[in-house]
PDB file of C-alpha atoms in Angstrom:
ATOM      1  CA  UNK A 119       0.000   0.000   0.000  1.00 85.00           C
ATOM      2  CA  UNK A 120       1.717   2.918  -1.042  1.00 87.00           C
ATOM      3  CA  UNK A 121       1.458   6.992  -1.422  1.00 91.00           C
ATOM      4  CA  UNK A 122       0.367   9.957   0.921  1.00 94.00           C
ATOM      5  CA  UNK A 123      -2.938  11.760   0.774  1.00 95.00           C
ATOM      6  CA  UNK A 124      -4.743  14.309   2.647  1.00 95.00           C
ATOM      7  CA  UNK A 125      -8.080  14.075   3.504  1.00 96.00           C
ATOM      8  CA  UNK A 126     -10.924  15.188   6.326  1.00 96.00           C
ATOM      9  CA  UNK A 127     -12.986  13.600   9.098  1.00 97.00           C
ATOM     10  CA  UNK A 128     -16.331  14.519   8.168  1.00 96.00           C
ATOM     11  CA  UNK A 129     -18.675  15.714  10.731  1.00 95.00           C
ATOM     12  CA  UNK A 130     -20.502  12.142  11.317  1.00 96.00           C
ATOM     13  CA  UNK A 131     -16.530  10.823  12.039  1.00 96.00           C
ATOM     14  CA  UNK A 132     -16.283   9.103   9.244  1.00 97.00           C
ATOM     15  CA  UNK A 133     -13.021   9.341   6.928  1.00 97.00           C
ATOM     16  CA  UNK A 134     -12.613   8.559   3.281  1.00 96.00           C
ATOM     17  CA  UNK A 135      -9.871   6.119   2.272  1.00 95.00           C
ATOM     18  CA  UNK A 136      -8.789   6.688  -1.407  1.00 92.00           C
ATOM     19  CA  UNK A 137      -9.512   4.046  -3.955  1.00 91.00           C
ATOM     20  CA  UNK A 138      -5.930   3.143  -4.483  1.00 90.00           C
ATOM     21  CA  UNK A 139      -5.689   2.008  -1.085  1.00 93.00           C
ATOM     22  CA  UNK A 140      -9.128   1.001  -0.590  1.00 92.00           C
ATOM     23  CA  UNK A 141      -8.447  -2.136  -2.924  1.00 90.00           C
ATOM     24  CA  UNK A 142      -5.595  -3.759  -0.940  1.00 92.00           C
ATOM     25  CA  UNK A 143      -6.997  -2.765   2.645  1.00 93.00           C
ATOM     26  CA  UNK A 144     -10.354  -4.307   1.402  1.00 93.00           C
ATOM     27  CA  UNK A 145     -13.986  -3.413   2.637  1.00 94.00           C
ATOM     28  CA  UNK A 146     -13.497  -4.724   5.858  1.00 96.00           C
ATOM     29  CA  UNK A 147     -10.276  -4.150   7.635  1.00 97.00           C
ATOM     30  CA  UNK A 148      -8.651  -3.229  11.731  1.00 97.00           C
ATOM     31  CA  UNK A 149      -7.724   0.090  12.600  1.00 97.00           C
ATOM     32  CA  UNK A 150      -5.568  -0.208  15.895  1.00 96.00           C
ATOM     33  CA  UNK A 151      -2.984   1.715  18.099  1.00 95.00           C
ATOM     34  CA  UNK A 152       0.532   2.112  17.004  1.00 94.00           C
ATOM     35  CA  UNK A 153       4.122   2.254  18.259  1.00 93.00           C
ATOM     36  CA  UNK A 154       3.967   5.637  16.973  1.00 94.00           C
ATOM     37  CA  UNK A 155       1.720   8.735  17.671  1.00 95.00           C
ATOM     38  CA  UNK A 156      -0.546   7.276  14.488  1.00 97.00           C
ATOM     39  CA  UNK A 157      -2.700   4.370  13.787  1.00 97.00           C
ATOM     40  CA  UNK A 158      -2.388   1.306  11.857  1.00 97.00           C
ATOM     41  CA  UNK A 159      -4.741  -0.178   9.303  1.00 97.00           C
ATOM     42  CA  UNK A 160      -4.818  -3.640   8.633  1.00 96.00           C
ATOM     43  CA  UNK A 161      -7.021  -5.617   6.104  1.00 96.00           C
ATOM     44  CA  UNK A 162      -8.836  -8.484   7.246  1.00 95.00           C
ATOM     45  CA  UNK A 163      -6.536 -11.143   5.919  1.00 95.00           C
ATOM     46  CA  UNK A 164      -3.793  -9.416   7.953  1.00 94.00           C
ATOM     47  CA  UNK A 165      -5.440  -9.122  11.309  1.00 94.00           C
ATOM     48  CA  UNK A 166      -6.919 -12.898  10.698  1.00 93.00           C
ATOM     49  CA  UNK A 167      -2.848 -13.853  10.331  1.00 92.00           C
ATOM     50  CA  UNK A 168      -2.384 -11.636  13.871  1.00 89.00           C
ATOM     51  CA  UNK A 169      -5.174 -13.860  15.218  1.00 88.00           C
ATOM     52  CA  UNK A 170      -3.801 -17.027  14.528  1.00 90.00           C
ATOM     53  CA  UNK A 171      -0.448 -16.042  15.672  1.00 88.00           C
ATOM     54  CA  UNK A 172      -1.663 -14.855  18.525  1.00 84.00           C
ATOM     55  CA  UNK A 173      -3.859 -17.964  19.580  1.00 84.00           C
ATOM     56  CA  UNK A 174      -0.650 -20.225  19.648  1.00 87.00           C
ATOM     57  CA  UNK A 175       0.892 -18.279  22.397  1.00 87.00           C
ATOM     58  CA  UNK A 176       0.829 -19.355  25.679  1.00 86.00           C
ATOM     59  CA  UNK A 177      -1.967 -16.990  27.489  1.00 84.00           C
ATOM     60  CA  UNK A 178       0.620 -15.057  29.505  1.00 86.00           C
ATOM     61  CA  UNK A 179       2.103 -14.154  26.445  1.00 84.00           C
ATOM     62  CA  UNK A 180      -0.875 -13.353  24.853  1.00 82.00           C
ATOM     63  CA  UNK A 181      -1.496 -10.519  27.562  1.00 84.00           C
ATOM     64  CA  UNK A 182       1.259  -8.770  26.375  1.00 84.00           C
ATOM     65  CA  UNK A 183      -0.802  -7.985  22.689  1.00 83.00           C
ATOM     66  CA  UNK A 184      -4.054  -6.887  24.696  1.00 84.00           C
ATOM     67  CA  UNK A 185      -3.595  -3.245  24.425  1.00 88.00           C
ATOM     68  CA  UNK A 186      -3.115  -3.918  20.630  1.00 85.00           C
ATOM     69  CA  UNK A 187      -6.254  -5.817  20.528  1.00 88.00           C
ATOM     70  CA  UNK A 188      -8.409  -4.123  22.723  1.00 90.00           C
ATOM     71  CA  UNK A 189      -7.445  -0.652  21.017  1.00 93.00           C
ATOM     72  CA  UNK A 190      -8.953  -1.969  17.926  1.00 95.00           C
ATOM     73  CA  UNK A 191     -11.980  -1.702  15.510  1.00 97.00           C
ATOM     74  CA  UNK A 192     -13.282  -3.386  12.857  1.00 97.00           C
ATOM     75  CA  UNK A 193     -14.452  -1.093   9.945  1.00 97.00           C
ATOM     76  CA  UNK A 194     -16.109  -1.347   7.614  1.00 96.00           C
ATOM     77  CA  UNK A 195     -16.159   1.009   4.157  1.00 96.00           C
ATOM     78  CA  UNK A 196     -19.210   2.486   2.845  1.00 95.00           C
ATOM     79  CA  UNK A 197     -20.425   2.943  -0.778  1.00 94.00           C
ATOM     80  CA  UNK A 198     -18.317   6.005  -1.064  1.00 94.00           C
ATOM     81  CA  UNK A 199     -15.457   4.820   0.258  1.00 95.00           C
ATOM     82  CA  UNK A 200     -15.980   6.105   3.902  1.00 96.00           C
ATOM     83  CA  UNK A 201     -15.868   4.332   7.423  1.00 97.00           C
ATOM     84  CA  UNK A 202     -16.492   5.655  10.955  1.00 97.00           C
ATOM     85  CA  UNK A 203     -13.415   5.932  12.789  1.00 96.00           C
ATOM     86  CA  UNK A 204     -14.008   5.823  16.295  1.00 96.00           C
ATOM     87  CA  UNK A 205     -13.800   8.808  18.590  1.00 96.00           C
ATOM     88  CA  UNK A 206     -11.656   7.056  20.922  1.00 95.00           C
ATOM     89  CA  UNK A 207      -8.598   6.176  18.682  1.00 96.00           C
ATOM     90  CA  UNK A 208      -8.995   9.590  17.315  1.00 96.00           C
ATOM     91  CA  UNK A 209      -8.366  11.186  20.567  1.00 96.00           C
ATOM     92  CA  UNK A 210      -5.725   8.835  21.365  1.00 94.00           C
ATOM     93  CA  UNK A 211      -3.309  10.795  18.591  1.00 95.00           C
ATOM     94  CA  UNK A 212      -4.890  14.245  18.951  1.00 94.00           C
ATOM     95  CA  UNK A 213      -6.887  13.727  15.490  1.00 95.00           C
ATOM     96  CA  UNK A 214      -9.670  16.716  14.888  1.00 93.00           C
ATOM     97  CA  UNK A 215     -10.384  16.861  11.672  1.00 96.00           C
ATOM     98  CA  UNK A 216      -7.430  16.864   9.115  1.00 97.00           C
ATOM     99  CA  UNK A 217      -5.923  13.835   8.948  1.00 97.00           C
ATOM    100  CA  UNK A 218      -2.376  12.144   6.617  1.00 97.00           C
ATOM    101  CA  UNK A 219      -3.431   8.633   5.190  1.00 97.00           C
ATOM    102  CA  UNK A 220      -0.070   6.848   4.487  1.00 96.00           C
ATOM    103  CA  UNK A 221       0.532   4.184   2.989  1.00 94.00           C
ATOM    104  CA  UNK A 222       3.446   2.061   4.536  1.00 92.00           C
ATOM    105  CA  UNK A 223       3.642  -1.181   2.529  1.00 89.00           C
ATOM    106  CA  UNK A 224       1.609  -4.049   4.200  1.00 93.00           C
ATOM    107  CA  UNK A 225      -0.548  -1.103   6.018  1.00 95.00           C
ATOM    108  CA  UNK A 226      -1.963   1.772   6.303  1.00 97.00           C
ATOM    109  CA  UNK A 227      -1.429   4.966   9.012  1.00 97.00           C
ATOM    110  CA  UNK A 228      -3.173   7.601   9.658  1.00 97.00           C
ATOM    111  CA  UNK A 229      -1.360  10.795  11.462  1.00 97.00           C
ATOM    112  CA  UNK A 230      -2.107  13.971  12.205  1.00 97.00           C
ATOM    113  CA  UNK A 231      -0.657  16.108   9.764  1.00 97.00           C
ATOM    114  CA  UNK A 232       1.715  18.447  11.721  1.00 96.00           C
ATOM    115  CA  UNK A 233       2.702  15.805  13.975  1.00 96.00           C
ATOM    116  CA  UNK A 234       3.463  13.540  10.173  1.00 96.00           C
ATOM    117  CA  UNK A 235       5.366  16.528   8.557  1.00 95.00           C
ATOM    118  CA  UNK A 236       8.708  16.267  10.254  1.00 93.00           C
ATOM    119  CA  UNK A 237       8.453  12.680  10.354  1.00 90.00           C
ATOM    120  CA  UNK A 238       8.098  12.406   6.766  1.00 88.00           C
ATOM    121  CA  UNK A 239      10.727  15.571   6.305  1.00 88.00           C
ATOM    122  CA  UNK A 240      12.851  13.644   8.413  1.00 85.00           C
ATOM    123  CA  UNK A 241      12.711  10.195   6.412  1.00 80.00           C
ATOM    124  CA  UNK A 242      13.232  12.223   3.108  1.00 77.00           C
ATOM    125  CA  UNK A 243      16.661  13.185   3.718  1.00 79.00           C
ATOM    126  CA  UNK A 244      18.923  11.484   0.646  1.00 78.00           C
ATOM    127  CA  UNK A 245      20.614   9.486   3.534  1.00 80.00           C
ATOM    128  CA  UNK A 246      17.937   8.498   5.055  1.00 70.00           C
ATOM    129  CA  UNK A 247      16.765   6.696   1.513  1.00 76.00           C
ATOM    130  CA  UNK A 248      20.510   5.921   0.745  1.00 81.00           C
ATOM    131  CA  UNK A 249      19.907   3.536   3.782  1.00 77.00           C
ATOM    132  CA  UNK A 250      16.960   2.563   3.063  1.00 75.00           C
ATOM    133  CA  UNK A 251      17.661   1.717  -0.925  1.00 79.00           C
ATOM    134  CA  UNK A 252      20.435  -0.435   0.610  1.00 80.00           C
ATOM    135  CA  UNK A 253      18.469  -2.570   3.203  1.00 77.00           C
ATOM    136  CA  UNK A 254      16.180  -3.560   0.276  1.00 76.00           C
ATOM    137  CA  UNK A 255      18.926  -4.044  -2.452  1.00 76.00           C
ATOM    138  CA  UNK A 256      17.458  -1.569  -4.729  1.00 77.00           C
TER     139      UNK A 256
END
């Protein structure tokens, strides 16, 4: 899943996720918590895989993925492309009503734009992709 776009909450909560992306998250998919000040989306064959992984854990390990888990939603697009994204994640990263839909390869974030901006400026720096180029042996 690839490219960055700018979109808006509407006033019902619900944000739009642009068709390029809407084809590999799928019509149902996981928004959860992340290790950064963002959240994740994950498509429903993705979050099935985190399931099963999960479920052959021992259960005291298992307790270590419940903030993951319990900080999620299931969504679910509309006919134009919309879904309700829950008031509580929003709050959790400060979202109001602008909001940076990235795509990051096997998911999908969404940031608040001015806390994205020196992210991204920061992973834009030639080095930065030097290094990057080079871990993928591009």
């Amino acid at each position: 899943m690839t490219g960055i776009f700018d979109h808006k909450i509407d006033a019902k909560g619900r944000l739009f996720i642009p068709s390029s992306l809407r084809e590999e998250l799928g019509e149902i998919f996981y928004v959860t918590i992340s290790d950064e000040n963002c959240l994740n989306a994950f498509s429903n064959e993705s979050w099935e895989n985190f399931l099963e992984k999960n479920k052959l854990r021992p259960i005291r390990e298992q307790r270590r993925f419940r903030m993951f888990f319990s900080n999620a939603a299931k969504c679910e697009l509309d006919s134009q492309g919309r879904f309700p994204l829950p008031q509580r994640l929003r709050d959790r990263i400060g979202l109001q009503k602008d909001v940076t839909v990235v795509g990051a390869g096997t998911f999908v974030q969404f940031w608040e734009p001015e806390t994205y901006k020196p992210i991204a400026e920061l992973e834009a720096k030639p080095e930065n992709i030097a290094d990057v180029m080079d871990e993928l042996d591009f």
